[in-house]
XYZ file of C-alpha atoms in Angstrom:
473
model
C 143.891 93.143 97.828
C 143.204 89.138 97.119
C 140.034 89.714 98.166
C 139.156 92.755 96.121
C 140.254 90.848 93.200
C 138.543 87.663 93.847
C 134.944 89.718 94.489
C 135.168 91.718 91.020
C 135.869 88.526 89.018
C 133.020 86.742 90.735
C 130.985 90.178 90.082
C 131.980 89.666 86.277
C 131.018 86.146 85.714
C 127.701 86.945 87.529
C 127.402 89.723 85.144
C 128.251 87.434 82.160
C 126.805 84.071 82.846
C 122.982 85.801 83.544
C 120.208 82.688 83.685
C 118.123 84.258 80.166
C 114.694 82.459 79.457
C 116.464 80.154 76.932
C 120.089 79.730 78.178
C 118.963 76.565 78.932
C 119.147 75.277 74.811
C 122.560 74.230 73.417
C 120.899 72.454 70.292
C 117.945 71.096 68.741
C 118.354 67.617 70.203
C 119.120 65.686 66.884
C 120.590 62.587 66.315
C 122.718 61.814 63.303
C 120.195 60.890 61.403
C 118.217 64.186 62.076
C 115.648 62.069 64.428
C 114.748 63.902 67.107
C 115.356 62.871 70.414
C 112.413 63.195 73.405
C 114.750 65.391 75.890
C 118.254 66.756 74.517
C 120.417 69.497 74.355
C 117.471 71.487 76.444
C 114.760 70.591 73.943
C 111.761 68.990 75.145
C 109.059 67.108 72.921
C 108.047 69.140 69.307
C 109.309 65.963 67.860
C 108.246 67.020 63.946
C 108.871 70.901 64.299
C 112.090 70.026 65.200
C 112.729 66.853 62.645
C 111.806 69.734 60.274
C 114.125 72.485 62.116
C 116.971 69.661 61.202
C 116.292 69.337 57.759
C 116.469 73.165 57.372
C 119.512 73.314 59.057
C 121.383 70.802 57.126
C 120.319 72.810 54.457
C 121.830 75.542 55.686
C 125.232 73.707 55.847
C 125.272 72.912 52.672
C 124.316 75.963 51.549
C 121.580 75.106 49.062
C 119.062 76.971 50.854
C 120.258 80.819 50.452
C 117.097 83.203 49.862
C 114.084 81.012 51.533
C 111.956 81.579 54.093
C 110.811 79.731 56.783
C 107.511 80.462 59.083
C 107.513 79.103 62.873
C 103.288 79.412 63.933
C 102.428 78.395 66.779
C 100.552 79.469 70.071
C 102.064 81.211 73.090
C 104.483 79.233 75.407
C 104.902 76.393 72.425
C 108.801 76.791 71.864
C 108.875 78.580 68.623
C 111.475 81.294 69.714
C 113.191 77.889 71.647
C 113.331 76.140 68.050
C 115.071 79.462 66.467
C 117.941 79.470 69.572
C 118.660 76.266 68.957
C 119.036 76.263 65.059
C 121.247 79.073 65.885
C 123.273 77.454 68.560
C 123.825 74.331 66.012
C 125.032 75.972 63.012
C 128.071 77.290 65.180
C 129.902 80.157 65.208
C 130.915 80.581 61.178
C 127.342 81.042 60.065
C 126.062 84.483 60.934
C 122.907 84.420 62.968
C 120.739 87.575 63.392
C 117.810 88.293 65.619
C 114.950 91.414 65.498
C 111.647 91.501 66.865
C 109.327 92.927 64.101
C 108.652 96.374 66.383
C 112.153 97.052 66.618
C 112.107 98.376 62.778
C 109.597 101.019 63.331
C 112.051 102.878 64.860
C 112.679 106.951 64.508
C 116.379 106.790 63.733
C 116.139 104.822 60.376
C 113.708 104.176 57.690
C 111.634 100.682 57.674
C 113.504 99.092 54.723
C 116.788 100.300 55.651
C 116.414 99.131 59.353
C 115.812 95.755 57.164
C 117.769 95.715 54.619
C 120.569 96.379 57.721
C 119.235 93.164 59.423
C 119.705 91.356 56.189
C 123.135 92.474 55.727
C 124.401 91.298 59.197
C 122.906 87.684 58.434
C 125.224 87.277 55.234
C 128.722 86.406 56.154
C 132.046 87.022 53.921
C 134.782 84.535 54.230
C 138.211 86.605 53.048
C 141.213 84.571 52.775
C 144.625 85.825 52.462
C 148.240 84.980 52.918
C 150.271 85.867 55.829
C 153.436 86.123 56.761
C 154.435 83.996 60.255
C 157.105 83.245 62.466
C 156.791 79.825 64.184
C 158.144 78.127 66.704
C 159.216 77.189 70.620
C 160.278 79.682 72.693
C 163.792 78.550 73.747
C 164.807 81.495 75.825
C 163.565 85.160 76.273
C 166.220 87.868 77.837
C 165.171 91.310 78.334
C 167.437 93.841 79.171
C 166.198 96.828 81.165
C 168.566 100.143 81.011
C 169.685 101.814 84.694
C 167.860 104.778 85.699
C 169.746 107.097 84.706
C 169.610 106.134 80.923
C 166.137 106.008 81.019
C 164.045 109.289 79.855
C 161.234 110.862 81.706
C 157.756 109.445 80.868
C 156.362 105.650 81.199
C 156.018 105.708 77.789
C 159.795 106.512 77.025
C 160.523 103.426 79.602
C 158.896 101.234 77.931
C 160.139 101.640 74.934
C 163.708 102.018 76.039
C 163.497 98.155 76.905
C 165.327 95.613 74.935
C 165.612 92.019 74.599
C 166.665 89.176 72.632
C 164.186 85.862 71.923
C 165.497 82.101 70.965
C 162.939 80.382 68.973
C 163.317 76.819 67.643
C 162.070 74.173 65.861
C 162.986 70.883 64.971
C 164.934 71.560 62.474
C 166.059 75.076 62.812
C 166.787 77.804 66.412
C 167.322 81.681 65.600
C 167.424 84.602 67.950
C 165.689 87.791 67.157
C 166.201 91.133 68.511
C 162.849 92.757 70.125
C 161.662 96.117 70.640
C 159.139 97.614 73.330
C 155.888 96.995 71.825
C 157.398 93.155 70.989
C 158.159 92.845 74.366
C 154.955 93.955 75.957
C 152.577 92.114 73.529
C 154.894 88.850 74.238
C 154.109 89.861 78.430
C 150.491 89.910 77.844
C 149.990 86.889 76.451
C 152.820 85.790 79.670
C 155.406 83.743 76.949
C 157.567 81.891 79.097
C 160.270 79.387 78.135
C 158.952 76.136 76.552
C 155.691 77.886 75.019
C 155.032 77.228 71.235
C 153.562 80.610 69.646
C 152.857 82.102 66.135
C 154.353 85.810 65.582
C 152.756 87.965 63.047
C 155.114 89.919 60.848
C 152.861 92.367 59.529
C 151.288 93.351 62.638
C 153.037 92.125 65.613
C 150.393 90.169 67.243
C 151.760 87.235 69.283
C 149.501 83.969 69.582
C 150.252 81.504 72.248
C 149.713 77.985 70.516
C 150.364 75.967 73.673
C 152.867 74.551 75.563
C 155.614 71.878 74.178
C 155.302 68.359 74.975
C 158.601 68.072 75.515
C 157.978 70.755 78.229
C 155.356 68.279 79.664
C 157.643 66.954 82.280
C 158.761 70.353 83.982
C 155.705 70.911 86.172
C 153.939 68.477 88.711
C 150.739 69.760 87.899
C 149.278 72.294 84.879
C 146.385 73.861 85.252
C 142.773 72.378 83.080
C 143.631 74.426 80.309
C 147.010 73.812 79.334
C 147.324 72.469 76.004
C 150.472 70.464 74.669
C 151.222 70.738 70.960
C 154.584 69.173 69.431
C 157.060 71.771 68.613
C 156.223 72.971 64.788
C 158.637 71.296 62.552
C 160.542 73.192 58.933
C 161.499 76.547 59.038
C 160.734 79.167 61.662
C 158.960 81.589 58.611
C 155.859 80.496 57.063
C 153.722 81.598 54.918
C 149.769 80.745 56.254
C 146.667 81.086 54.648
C 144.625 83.253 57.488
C 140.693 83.583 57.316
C 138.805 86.876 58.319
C 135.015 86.403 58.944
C 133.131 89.546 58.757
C 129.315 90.282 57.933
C 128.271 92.395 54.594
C 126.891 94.996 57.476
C 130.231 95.573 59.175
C 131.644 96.150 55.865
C 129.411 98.701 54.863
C 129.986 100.613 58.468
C 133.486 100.667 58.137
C 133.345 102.327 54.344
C 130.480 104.617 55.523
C 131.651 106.071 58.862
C 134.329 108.241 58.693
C 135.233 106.913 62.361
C 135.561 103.293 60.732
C 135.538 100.175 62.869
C 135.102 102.166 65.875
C 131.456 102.802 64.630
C 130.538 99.384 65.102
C 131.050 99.744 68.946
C 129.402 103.263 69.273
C 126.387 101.821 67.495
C 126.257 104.768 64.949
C 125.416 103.075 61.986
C 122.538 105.376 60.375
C 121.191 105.021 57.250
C 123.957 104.069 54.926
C 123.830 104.975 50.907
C 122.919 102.806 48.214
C 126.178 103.898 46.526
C 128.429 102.483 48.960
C 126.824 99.172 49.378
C 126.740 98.645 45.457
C 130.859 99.235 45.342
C 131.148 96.769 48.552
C 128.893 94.133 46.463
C 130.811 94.594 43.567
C 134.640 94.548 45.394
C 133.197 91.136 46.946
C 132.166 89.855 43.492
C 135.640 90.484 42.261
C 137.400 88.812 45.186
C 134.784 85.815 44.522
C 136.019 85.473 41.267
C 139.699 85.464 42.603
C 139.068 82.810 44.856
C 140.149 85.688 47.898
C 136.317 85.281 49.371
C 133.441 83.401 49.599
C 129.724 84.246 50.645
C 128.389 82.248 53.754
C 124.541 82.724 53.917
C 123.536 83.202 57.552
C 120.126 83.162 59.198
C 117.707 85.950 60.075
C 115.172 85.118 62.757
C 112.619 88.274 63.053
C 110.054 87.513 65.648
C 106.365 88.429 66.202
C 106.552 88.786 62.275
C 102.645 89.849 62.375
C 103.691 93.321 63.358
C 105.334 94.248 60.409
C 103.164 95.915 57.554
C 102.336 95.716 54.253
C 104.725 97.773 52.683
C 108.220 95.040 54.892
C 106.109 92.624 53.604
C 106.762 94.018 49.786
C 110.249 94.806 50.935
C 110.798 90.965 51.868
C 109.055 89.843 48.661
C 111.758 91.536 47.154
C 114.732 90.916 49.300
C 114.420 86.963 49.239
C 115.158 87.187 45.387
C 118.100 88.728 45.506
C 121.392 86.745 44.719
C 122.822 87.746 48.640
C 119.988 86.910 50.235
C 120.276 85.169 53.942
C 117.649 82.265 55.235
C 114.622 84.105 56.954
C 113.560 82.368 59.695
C 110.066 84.493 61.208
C 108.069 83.317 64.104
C 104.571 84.440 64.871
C 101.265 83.691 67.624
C 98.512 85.377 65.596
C 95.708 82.924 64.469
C 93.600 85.314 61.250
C 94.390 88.522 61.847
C 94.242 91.980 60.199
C 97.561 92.897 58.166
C 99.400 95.742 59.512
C 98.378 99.035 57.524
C 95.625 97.530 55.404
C 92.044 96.409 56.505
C 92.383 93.048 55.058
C 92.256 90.012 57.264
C 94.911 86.701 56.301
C 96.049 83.929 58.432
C 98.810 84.718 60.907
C 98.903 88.641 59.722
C 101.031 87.572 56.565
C 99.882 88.705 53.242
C 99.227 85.779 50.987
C 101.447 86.439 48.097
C 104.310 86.467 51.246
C 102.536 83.103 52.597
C 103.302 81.276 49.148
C 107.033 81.792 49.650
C 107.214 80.105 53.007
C 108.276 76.984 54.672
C 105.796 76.254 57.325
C 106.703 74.636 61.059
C 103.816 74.444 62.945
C 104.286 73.571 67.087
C 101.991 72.076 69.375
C 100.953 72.769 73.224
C 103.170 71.015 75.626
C 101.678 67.880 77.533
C 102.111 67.485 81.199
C 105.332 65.136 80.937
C 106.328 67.349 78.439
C 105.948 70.035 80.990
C 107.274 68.552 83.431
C 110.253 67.864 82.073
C 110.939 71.315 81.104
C 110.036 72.529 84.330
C 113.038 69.602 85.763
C 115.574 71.442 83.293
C 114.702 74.637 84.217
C 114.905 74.097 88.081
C 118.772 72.625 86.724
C 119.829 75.643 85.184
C 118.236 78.270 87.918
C 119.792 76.270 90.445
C 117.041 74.849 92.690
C 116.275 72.514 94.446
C 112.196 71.316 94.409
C 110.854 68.095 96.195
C 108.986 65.758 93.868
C 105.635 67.143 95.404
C 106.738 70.674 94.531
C 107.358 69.613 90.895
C 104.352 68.000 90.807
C 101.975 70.952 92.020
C 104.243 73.365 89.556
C 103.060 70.713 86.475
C 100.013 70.837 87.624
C 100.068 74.442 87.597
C 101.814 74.947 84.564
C 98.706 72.628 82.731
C 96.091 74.711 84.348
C 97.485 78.292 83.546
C 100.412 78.561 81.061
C 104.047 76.821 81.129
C 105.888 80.753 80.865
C 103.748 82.050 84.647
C 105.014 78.047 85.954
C 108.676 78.644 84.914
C 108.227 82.592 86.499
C 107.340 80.821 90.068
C 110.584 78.638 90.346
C 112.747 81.473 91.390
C 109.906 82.946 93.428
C 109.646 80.014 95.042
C 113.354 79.930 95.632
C 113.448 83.145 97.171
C 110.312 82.071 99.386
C 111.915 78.730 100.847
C 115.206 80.865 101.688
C 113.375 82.935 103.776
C 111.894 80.644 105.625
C 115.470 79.043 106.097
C 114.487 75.720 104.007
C 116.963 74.631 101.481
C 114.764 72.504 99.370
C 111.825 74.256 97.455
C 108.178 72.657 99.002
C 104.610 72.803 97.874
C 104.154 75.406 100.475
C 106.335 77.792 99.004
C 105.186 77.187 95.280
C 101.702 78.034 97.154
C 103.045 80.714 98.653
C 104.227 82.351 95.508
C 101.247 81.333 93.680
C 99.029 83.262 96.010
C 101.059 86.774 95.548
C 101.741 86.495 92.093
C 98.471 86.172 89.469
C 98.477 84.485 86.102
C 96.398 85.801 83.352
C 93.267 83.965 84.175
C 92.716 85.326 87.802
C 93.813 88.010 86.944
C 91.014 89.110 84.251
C 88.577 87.137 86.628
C 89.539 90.380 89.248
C 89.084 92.911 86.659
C 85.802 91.835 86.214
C 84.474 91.560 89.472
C 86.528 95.233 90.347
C 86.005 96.829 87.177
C 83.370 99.219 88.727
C 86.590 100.973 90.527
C 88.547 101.239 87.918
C 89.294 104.723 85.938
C 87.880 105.354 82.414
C 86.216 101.406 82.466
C 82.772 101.886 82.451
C 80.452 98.791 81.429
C 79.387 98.548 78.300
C 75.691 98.577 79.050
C 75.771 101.308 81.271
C 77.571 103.600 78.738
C 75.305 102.646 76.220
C 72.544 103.655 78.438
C 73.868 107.034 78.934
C 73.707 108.056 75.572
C 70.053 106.788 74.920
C 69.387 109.097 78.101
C 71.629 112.433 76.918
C 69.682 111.415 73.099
């Protein structure tokens, strides 16, 4: 039964802790004075796009930067999605941080602007405060008393509740028992209270937080496991009152007043399109409980990648958006040189209409050298957890110079996979060969189209086509 146990929680963390093409960034690799650093946090090289990245982030923080927009350009493989992760991993978990690619809003479910306007609303957080009601304090004793058999009625659910129990709570001033119910005593078992813990009781709803363990507990145990926190036991009376803070997003708001479901709509995903009505009460409830000092706004991020493939008419919609007082930071990435904007025949630098291009920030990134490369390709092998020989690493930079740094990164795991088979436990050159040999990168593989392209369906030469019709004319 151990076993069984032990294999679905190592099933879970596999599930949960999945290698993603940039789990490898915790940061943008700033020092304190917003200098970048060559190698840090997972960031590699892009010393001024990311000097620039820092600035816009302590912006951010000190929220003087609500409604701009900020354009990441750069070619393929350059680190611009890299540079929008690790904004996003530095501003921390208070400051909402949402992510769409552009082709996601062309969806059939929702219109364009109200797939936006939804993406806008889930980067603008609302910070409600209110007073609660607490009990405090170190868990002295807890006694539960559990009725004979045949007091108890039928049902599990009648058992449960049929339990009883008393629980001693102190601090240093003060030690009161209180009489507990059923649902007391099972929220108080699954958080496993024991004597000498120091929790926080909610009055209103009953929810039991376990604060730590006493120091003057510290002594009863040999060993405690890594995780076990000692606080000193809370001092003053055993019922406070404690200013609690909710963090929600404008979008979860408007889901719970538009669904008649409520929260639960949140997890089901059925958001739909959501009236105009309803978000113009929600705007004006939070600019009353601004005024009261019960909430404040906290401007988040949107990051909306491959930007070009939005059209003209998002483009309006953004133009519009951005000058609104709730407006979040738009952060959009793109990999189009001059290109044709999306539903017109007009032709502008990176797809963006030019009236859009006047209102943004522009961080431009640069290709990757070889010891740039290199290194990445060193972090990489770190976080898929192989092992290469410096000859290995070597032929993959080499590699990775020659074709592209995303097909380089592809063959570590390949070659993995390839040096297992042949029993090896370090990662050669003959195995990145190997892989390199099965697997094509873009290069070779248009090189075989054209030499094949004879056998392919529906690809007949140009010339030859041409031909044809001068013959049929």
């Amino acid at each position: 039964m151990a076993e069984l146990k032990r294999l679905s929680e190592s099933r879970d963390l596999t599930r949960i802790e999945r290698i993603a093409a940039h789990s490898h960034i915790r940061g943008l690799g700033l020092d304190s004075s917003l200098e970048a650093r060559d190698a840090s946090e997972g960031m590699v090289g892009q010393l001024p796009a990311r000097r620039a990245a820092g600035l816009i982030l302590q912006l951010i923080r000190q929220g003087k930067i609500a409604g701009r927009a900020v354009l990441l350009a750069g070619q393929p493989g350059t680190g611009k999605t890299a540079l929008a992760m690790g904004i996003a991993k530095s501003l921390g978990a208070e400051t909402p941080f949402a992510s769409v690619a552009a082709s996601e809003l062309f969806s059939l479910d929702l219109s364009k602007t109200e797939a936006l306007t939804q993406a806008f609303r889930r980067a603008i957080g609302v910070r409600i405060k209110e007073e609660a009601e607490i009990i405090e304090g170190e868990v002295v004793e807890i006694s539960i008393d559990r009725p004979g058999a045949s007091a108890v009625p039928s049902g599990a659910g009648a058992a449960a509740a049929a339990k009883t129990g008393r629980l001693t709570l102190k601090t240093t001033d003060m030690e009161t028992v209180y009489e507990l119910g059923g649902k007391m005593i099972e929220a108080l078992g699954k958080e496993k209270v024991q004597s000498g813990d120091v929790i926080a009781l909610d009055k209103a709803s009953g929810k039991v937080t376990k604060l730590g363990r006493s120091i003057g507990r510290s002594r009863d145990y040999d060993a405690v496991g890594a995780h076990t926190k000692f606080v000193k036991c809370p001092e003053g009376e055993l019922q406070k009152r404690k200013e609690v803070v909710h963090c929600v997003t404008l979008h979860e708001i408007d889901v719970i007043n538009s669904r008649t479901q409520g929260f639960l709509a949140l997890f089901t995903g059925d958001t739909g399109e959501i009236r105009a009505e309803v978000r113009e009460q929600i705007d004006t409830k939070v600019a009353e409980w601004r005024e009261e000092g019960k909430a404040e706004i906290v401007p988040g991020v949107l990051f909306i990648d491959e930007v070009h493939m939005l059209d003209i008419e998002c483009f309006s919609f953004l133009n519009r958006a951005l000058e609104n007082d709730m407006a979040p930071i738009l952060v959009i990435a793109t990999n189009r040189g001059i290109t044709t904007i999306r539903g017109t025949n007009y032709r502008s630098p990176h797809g963006i209409p030019s009236d859009f291009l006047d209102r943004l920030l522009i961080i431009t990134t640069q290709p990757y050298t070889e010891a740039e490369i290199r290194k990445i390709l060193d972090i990489r092998c770190d976080e898929e957890d192989v092992e290469m020989s410096a000859d290995a690493k070597v032929l993959l930079t080499k590699i990775g110079t020659e074709t592209s740094l995303r097909y380089a990164i592809h063959l570590i795991t390949s070659a993995a996979l390839a040096s297992q088979k042949r029993k090896g436990k370090v990662v050669e050159m003959e195995d990145i060969s190997r892989v390199y040999q099965l697997f094509l990168d873009v290069k070779r593989s248009t090189q075989y189209l054209m030499e094949y392209q004879s056998q392919y369906m529906f690809s007949e030469v140009q010339g030859e086509a041409d031909g044809d019709d001068a013959m049929q004319s």
